Short mmCIF file of C-alpha atoms and ligand atoms in Angstrom, two decimals:
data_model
loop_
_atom_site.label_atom_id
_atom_site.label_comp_id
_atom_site.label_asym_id
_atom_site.label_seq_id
_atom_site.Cartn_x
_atom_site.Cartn_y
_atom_site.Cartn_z
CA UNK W 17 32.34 172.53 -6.63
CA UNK W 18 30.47 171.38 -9.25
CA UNK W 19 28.88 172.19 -13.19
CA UNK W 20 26.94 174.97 -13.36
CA UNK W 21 26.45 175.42 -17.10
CA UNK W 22 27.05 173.72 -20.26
CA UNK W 23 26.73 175.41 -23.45
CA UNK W 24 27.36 174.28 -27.45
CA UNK W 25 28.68 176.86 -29.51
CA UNK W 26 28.54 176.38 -33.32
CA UNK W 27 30.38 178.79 -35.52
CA UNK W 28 31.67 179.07 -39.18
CA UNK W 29 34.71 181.26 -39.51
CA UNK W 30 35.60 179.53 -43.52
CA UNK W 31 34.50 176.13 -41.98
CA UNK W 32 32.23 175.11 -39.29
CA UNK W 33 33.25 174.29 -35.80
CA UNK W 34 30.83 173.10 -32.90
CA UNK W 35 32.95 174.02 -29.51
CA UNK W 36 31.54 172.38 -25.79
CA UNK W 37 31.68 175.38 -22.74
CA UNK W 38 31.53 174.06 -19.05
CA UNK W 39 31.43 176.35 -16.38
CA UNK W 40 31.68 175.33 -13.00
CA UNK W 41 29.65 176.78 -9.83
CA UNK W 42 33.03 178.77 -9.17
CA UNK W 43 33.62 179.84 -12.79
CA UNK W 44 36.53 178.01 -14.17
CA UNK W 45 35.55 177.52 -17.77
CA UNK W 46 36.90 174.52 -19.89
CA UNK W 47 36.40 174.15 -24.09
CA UNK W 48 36.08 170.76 -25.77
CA UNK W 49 36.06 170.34 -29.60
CA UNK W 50 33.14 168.42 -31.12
CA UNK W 51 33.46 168.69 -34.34
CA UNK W 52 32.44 165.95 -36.88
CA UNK W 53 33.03 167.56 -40.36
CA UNK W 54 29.84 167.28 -42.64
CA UNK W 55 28.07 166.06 -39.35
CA UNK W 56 28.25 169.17 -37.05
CA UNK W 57 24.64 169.43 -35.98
CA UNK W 58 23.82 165.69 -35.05
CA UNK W 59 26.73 166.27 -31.98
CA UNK W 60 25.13 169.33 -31.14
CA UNK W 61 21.94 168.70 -30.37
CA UNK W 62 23.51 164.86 -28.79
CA UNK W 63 25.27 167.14 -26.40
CA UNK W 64 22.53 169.91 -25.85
CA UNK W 65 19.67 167.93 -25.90
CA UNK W 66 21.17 164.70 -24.10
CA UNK W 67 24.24 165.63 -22.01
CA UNK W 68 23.96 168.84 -20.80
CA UNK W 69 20.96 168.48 -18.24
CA UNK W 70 22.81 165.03 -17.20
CA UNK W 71 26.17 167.56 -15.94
CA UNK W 72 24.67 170.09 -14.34
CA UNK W 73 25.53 169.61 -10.41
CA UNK W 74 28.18 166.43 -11.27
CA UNK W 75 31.44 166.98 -9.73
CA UNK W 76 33.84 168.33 -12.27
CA UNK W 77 36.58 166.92 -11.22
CA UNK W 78 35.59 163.10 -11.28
CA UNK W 79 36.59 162.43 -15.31
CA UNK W 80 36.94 158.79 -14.95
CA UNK W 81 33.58 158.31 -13.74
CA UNK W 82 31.77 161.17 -16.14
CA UNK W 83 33.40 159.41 -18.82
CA UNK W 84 31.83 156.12 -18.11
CA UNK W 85 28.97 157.80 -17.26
CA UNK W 86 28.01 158.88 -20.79
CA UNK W 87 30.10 155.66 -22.22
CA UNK W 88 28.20 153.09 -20.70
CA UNK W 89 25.25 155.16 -19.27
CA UNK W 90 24.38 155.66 -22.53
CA UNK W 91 23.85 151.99 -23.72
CA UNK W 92 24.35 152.52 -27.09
CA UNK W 93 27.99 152.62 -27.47
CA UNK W 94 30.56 154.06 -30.27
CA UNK W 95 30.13 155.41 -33.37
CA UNK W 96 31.20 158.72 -34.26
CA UNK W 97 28.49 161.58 -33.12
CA UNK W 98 28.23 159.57 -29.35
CA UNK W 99 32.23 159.32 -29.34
CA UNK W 100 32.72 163.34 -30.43
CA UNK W 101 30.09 164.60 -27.75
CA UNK W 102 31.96 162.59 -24.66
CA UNK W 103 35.23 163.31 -26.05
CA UNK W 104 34.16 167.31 -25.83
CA UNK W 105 33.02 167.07 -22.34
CA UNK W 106 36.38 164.82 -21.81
CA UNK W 107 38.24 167.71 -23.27
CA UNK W 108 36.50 170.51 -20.97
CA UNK W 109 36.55 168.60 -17.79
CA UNK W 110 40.69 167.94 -18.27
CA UNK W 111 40.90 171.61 -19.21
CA UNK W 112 39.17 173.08 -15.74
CA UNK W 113 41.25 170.21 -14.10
CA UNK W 114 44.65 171.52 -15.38
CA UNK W 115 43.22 175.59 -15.67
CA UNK W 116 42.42 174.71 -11.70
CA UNK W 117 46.06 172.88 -10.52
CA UNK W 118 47.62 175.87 -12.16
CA UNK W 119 49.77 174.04 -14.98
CA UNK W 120 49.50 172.78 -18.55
CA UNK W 121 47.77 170.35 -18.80
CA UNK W 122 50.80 168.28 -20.55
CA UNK W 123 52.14 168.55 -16.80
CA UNK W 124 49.03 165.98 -15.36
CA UNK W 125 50.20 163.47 -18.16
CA UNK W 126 53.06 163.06 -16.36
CA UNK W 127 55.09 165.87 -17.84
CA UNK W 128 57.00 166.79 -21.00
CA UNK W 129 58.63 163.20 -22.75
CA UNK W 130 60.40 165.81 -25.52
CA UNK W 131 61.07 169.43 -26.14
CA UNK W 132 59.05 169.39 -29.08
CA UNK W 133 56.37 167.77 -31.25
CA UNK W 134 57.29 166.79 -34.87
CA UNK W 135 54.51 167.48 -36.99
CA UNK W 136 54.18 167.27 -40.91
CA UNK W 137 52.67 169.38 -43.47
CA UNK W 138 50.24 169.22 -46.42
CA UNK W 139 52.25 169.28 -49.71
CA UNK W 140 49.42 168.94 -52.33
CA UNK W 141 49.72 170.17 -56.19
CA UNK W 142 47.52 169.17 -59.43
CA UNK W 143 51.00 168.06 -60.73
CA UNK W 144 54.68 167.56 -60.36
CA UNK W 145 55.99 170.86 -60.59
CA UNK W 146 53.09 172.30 -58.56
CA UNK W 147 54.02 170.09 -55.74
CA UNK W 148 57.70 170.15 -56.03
CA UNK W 149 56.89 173.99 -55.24
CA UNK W 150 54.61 172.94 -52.19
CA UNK W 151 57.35 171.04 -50.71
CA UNK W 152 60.52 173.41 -51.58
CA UNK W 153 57.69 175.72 -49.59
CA UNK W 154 57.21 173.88 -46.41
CA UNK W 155 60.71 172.99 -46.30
CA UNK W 156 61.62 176.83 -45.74
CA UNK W 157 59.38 177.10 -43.63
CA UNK W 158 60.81 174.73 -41.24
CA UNK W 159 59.36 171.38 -41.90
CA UNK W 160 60.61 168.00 -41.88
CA UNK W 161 58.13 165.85 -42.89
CA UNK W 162 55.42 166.25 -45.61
CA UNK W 163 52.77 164.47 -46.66
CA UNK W 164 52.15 164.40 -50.66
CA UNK W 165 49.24 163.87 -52.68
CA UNK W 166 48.83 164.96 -56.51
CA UNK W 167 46.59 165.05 -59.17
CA UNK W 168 46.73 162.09 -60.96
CA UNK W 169 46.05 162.17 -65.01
CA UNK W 170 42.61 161.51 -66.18
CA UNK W 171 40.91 162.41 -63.14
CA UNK W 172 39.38 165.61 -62.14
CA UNK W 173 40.14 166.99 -58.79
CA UNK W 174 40.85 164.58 -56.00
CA UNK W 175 41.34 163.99 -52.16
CA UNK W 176 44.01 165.63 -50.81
CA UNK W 177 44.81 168.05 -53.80
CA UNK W 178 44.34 171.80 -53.12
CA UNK W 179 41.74 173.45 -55.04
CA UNK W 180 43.54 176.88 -54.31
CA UNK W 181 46.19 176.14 -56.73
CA UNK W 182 49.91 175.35 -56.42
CA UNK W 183 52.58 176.42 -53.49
CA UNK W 184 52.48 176.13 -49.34
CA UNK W 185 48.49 176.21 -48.99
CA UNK W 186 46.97 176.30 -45.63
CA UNK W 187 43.29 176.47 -46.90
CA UNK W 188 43.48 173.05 -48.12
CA UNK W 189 39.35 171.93 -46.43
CA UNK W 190 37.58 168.81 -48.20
CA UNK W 191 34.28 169.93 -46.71
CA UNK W 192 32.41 171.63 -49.64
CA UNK W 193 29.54 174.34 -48.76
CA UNK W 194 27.62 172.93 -52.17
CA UNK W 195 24.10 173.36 -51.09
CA UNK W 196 21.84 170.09 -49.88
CA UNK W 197 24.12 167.74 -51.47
CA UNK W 198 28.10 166.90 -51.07
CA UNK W 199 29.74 167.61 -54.50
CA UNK W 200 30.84 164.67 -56.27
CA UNK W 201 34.43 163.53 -57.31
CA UNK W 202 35.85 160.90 -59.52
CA UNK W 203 38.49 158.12 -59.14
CA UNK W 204 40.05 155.17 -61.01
CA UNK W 205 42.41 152.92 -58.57
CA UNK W 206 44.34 151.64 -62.01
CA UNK W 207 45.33 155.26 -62.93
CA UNK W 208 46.22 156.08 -59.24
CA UNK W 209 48.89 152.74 -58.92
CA UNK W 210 50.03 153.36 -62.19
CA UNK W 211 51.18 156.99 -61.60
CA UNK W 212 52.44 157.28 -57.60
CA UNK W 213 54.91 155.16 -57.84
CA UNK W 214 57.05 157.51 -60.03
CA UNK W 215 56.11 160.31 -58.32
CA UNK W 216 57.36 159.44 -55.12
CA UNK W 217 60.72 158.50 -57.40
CA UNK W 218 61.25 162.19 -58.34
CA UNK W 219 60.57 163.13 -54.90
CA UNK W 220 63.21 161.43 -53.80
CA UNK W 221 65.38 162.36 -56.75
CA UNK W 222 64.71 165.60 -56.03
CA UNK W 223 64.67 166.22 -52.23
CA UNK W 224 66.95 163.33 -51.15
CA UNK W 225 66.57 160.63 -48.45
CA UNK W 226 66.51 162.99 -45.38
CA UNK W 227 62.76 164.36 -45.54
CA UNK W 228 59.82 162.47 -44.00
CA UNK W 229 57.38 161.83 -46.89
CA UNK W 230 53.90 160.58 -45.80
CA UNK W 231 50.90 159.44 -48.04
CA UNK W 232 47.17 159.32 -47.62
CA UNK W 233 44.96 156.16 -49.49
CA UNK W 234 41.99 157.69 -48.48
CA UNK W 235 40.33 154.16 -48.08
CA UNK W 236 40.25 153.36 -52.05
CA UNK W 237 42.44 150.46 -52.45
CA UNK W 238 41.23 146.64 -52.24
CA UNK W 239 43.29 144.83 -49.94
CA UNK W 240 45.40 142.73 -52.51
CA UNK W 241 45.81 146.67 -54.84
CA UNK W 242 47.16 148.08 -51.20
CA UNK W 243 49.88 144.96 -50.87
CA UNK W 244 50.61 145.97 -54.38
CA UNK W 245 51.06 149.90 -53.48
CA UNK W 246 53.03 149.54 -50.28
CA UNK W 247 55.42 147.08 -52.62
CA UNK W 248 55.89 149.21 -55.45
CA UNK W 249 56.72 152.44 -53.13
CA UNK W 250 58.88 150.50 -50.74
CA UNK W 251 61.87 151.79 -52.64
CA UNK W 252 61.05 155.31 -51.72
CA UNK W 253 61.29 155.20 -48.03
CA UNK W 254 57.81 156.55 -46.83
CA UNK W 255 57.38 157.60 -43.44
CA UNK W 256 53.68 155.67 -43.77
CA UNK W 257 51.16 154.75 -45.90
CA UNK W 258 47.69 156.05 -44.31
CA UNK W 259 44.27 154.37 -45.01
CA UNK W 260 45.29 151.79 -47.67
CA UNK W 261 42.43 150.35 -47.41
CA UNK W 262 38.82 151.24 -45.89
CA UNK W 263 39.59 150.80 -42.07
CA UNK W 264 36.58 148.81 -40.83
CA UNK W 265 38.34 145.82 -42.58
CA UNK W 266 40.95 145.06 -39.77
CA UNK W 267 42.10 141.76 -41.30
CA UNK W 268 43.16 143.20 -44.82
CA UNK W 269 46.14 145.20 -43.38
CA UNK W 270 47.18 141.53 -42.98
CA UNK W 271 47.40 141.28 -46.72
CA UNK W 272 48.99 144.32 -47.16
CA UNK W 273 51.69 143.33 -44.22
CA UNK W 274 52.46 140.30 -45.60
CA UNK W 275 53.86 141.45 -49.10
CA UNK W 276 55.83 144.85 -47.72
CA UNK W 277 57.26 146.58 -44.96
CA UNK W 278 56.18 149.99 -45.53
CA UNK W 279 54.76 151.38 -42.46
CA UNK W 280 51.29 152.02 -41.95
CA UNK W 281 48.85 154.57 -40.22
CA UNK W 282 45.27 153.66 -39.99
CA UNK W 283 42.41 155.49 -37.52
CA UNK W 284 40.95 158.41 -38.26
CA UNK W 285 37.48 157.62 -39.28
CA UNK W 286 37.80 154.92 -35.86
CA UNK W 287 36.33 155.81 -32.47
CA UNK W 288 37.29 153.46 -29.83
CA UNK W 289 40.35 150.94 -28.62
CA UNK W 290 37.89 147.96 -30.31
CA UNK W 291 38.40 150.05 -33.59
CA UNK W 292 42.12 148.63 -33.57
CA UNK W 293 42.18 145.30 -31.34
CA UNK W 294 43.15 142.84 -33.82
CA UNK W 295 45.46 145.63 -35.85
CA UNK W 296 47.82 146.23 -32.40
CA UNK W 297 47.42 143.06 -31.06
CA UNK W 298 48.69 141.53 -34.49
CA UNK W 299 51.16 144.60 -35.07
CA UNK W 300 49.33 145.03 -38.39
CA UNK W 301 50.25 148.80 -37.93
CA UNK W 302 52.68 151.33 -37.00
CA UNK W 303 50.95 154.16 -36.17
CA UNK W 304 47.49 155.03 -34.58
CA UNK W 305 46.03 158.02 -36.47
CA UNK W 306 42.86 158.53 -33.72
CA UNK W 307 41.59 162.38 -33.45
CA UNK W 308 41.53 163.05 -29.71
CA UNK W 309 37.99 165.08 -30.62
CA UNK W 310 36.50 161.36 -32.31
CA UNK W 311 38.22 158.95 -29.88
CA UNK W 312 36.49 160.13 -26.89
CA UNK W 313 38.46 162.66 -25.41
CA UNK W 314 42.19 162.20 -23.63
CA UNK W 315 40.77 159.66 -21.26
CA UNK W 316 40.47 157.16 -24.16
CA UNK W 317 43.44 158.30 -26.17
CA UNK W 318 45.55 158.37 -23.72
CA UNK W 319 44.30 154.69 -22.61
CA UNK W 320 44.61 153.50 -26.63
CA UNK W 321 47.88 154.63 -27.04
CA UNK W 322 49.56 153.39 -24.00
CA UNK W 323 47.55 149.94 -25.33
CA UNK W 324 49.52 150.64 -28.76
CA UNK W 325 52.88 151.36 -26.59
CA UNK W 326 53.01 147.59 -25.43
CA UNK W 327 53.00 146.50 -29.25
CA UNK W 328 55.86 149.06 -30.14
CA UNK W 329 52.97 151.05 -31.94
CA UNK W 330 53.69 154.91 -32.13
CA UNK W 331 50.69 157.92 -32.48
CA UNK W 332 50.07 160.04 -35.64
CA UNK W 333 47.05 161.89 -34.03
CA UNK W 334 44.61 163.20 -36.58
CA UNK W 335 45.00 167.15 -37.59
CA UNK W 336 43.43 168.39 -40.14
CA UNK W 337 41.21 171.94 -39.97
CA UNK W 338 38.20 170.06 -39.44
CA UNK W 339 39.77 169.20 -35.87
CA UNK W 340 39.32 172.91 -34.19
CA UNK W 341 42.23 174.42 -32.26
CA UNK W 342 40.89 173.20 -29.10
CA UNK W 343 41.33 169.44 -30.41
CA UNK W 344 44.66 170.54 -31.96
CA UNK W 345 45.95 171.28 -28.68
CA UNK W 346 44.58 168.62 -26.78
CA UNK W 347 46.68 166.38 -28.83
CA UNK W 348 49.83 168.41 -28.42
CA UNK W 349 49.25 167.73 -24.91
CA UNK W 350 49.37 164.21 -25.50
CA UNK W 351 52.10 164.18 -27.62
CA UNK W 352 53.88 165.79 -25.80
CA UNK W 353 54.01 163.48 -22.51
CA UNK W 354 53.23 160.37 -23.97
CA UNK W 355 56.62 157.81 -24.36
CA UNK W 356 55.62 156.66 -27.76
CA UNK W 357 55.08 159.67 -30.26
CA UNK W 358 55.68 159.61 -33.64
CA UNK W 359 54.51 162.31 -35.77
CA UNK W 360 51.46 164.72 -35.48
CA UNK W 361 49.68 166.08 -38.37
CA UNK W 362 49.75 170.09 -38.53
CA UNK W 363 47.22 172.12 -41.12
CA UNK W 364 47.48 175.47 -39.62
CA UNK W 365 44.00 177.01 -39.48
CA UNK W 366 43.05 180.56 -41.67
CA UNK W 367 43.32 183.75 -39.57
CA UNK W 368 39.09 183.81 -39.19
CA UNK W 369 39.81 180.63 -36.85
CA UNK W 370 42.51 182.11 -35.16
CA UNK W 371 40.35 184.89 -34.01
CA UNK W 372 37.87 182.94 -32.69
CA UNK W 373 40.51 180.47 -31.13
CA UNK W 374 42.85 182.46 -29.32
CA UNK W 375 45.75 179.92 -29.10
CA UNK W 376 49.02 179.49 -27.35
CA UNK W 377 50.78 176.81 -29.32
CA UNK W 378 53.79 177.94 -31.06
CA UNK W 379 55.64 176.28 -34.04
CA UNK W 380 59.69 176.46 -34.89
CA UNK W 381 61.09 174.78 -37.32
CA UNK W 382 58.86 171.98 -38.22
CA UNK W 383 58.05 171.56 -33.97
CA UNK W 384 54.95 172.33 -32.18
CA UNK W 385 55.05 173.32 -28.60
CA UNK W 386 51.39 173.30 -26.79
CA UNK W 387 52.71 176.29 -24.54
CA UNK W 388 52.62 176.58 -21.11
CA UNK W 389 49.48 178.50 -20.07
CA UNK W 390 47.26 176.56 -17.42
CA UNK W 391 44.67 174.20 -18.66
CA UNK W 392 44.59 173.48 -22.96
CA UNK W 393 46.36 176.46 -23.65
CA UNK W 394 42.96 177.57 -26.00
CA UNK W 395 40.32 180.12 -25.75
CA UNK W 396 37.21 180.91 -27.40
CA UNK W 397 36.17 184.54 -28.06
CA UNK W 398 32.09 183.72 -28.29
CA UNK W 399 31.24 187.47 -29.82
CA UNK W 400 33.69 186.59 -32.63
CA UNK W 401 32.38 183.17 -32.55
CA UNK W 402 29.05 184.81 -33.06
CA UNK W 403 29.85 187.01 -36.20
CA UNK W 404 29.96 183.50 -38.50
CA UNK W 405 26.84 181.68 -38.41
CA UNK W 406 26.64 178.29 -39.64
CA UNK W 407 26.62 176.85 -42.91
CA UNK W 408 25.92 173.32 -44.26
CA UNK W 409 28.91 171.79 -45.97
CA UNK W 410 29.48 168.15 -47.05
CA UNK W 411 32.57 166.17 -47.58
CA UNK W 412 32.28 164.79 -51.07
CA UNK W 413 31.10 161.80 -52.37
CA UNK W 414 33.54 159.56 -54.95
CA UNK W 415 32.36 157.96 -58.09
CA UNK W 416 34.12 155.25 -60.16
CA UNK W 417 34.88 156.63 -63.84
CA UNK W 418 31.68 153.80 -64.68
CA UNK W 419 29.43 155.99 -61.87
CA UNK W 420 29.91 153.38 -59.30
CA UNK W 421 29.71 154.88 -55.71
CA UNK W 422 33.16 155.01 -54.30
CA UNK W 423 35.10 155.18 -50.85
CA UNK W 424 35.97 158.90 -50.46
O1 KDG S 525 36.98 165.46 -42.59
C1 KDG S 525 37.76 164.57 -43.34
C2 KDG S 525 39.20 164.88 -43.13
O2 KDG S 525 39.46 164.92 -41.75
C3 KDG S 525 40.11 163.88 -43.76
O3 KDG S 525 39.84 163.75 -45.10
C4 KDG S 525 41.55 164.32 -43.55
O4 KDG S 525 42.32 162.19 -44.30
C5 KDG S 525 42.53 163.23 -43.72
C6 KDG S 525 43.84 163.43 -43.12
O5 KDG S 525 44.61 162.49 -43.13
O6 KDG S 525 44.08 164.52 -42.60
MG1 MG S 526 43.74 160.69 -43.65
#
């Protein structure tokens, strides 16, 4: 058998997702996510107007080698649109594989490692009280680890902070749909360390030692500001400190590991296993924070984190709502079997999404299950995917309070 047709499918349902079809010559259909938020066309038209004539008639079933194919076929290698189109074809070639041997595809990654995958929530509010609300909310609902981000005084709305006001939000989506340009946002690194400390203090006052609190960066402290931060919150006990600094500087988690021992996540904006050579091989982190969907697929994820499994380093696979359901689940896969899981981030998707995603992953108390249909477990429903037509949206851009360009 082999690929009869390969078809892009870019759709909008309250943000925009671009979704990879393959159908083979004996119509087993398989769905990769492509989706690079604020980016969605350039993968597009990199896998409609470059990959797709190069699959037609390939063997489906030979992922290694298609893999390589468009890896080192390609010549120019990495970077973020190239890495999103293989890893959708990676995606819809394992899903036909898996749809094909009759069994999740968890089961051809060697089989279940856990009954469960952990995952942990978005607790956001503009201040205290709103986010003492947010987590009191997503702690009866099940969950047992949260990450937290506030509003922080003097500064307008920030990363991570829902705009939709305070309690359990599931709409919480950076991307803004602001015309030509991204909006713009503004941030002061002195206010920030000066205020997060003590919030993580009430947190724990508050909620005790037993819940899992994580905490995003965003890529805005210097390296020596980061050592500082991971001291000064040390007391608290967090789960990990994500993107302390911005991640193509591999050597200043060095800085940061030598003055603390809070843990840290770093990966999402990475693409391959070179992305984090020095940081495993020198243990600089704890957890690898890769989206399947920007990492090349499960070929190269599940390659990266078995790398990571030699250093004692443990996944925290990217999942926000810019990774579609079809990505979602393709980690749960891979959570699921792999030996060294940690913790997988969960921002359930609005009901628009779930219509055009039918889904089979279930959640109970503060656990994901990928569920046990054949193949990814995820189907797309293209006449609903048809109803929301694309629109441009940017992530935003950060300014220092002095109009400096920031990292976002
Ligand atoms: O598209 C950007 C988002 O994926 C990113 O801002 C989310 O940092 C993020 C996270 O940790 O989920
Ligand atoms: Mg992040």
């Amino acid at each position: 058998m082999s690929i009869a047709s390969v078809d892009v499918i870019v759709t909008s349902p309250g943000r925009n997702f671009v979704t990879l079809k393959i159908t083979t010559s004996d119509g087993v259909v398989g769905w990769g996510d492509a989706t690079l938020n604020g980016r969605e066309l350039s993968v597009a038209s990199y896998l409609s107007d470059h990959l797709a004539s190069m699959l037609i008639g390939r063997d489906e079933d030979r992922i290694e080698d298609t893999w390589q194919y468009l890896y080192r076929g390609a010549y120019w290698r990495r970077g973020p649109v190239t890495m999103a189109a293989i890893a959708a074809v990676d995606m819809a070639l394992w899903d036909i594989k898996a749809k094909k041997a009759g069994m999740p595809l968890y089961q051809l990654l060697g089989g279940a490692s856990r009954d469960g995958v952990r995952v942990y929530a978005h607790a956001s509010g503009t201040d205290f009280e709103a986010l003492s609300n947010a987590i009191t909310g997503y702690r009866e609902l099940g969950f047992t680890a949260v990450r937290v981000q506030t509003g922080v005084p003097g500064l307008g709305q920030i990363y991570g902070v829902s705009a939709a006001g305070p309690g359990v939000r599931y709409d919480y989506e950076p991307a803004k749909r602001s015309g030509d340009r991204p909006a713009e946002e503004t941030w002061d690194t002195r206010q920030y360390l000066n205020h997060m400390p003590g919030v993580f203090a009430k947190i724990r006052e508050e909620f005790g030692t037993d819940l899992r609190l994580l905490h995003d960066g965003h890529h805005r402290m210097s390296p020596i500001e980061a050592a500082r931060f991971a001291k000064d919150v040390e007391p608290y006990d967090l789960f990990w400190l994500e993107d302390a600094t911005p991640g193509e500087d591999q050597t200043a988690l060095r800085l940061i590991r030598q003055h603390s021992t809070t843990p840290l996540a770093i990966g999402e904006v990475f693409n391959t296993v070179y992305d984090y050579q020095t940081l495993i091989t020198e243990r600089l982190i704890d957890y690898v924070r890769s989206a399947v969907t920007h990492t090349g697929g499960i070929t190269a994820m599940k390659k990266l984190l078995d790398f990571a499994a030699i250093y004692g380093i443990r996944s925290g696979i990217h999942g926000p709502t810019d990774i579609s359901p079809v990505g979602m689940a393709a980690a749960l896969h891979l959570d699921l079997a792999i030996h060294n899981f940690g913790i997988q981030e969960y921002m359930p998707h609005n009901e628009q999404t779930l219509e055009v995603f039918q889904t089979s992953f279930t959640f109970d108390k503060g656990f994901l299950h990928p569920g046990d249909q054949p193949g990814l477990g995820v189907e797309l429903d293209e006449e609903a995917a048809g109803a929301f037509e694309y629109t441009k949206a940017y992530l935003p851009v950060n300014r220092l309070l002095d109009g400096t360009v920031h990292d976002w």
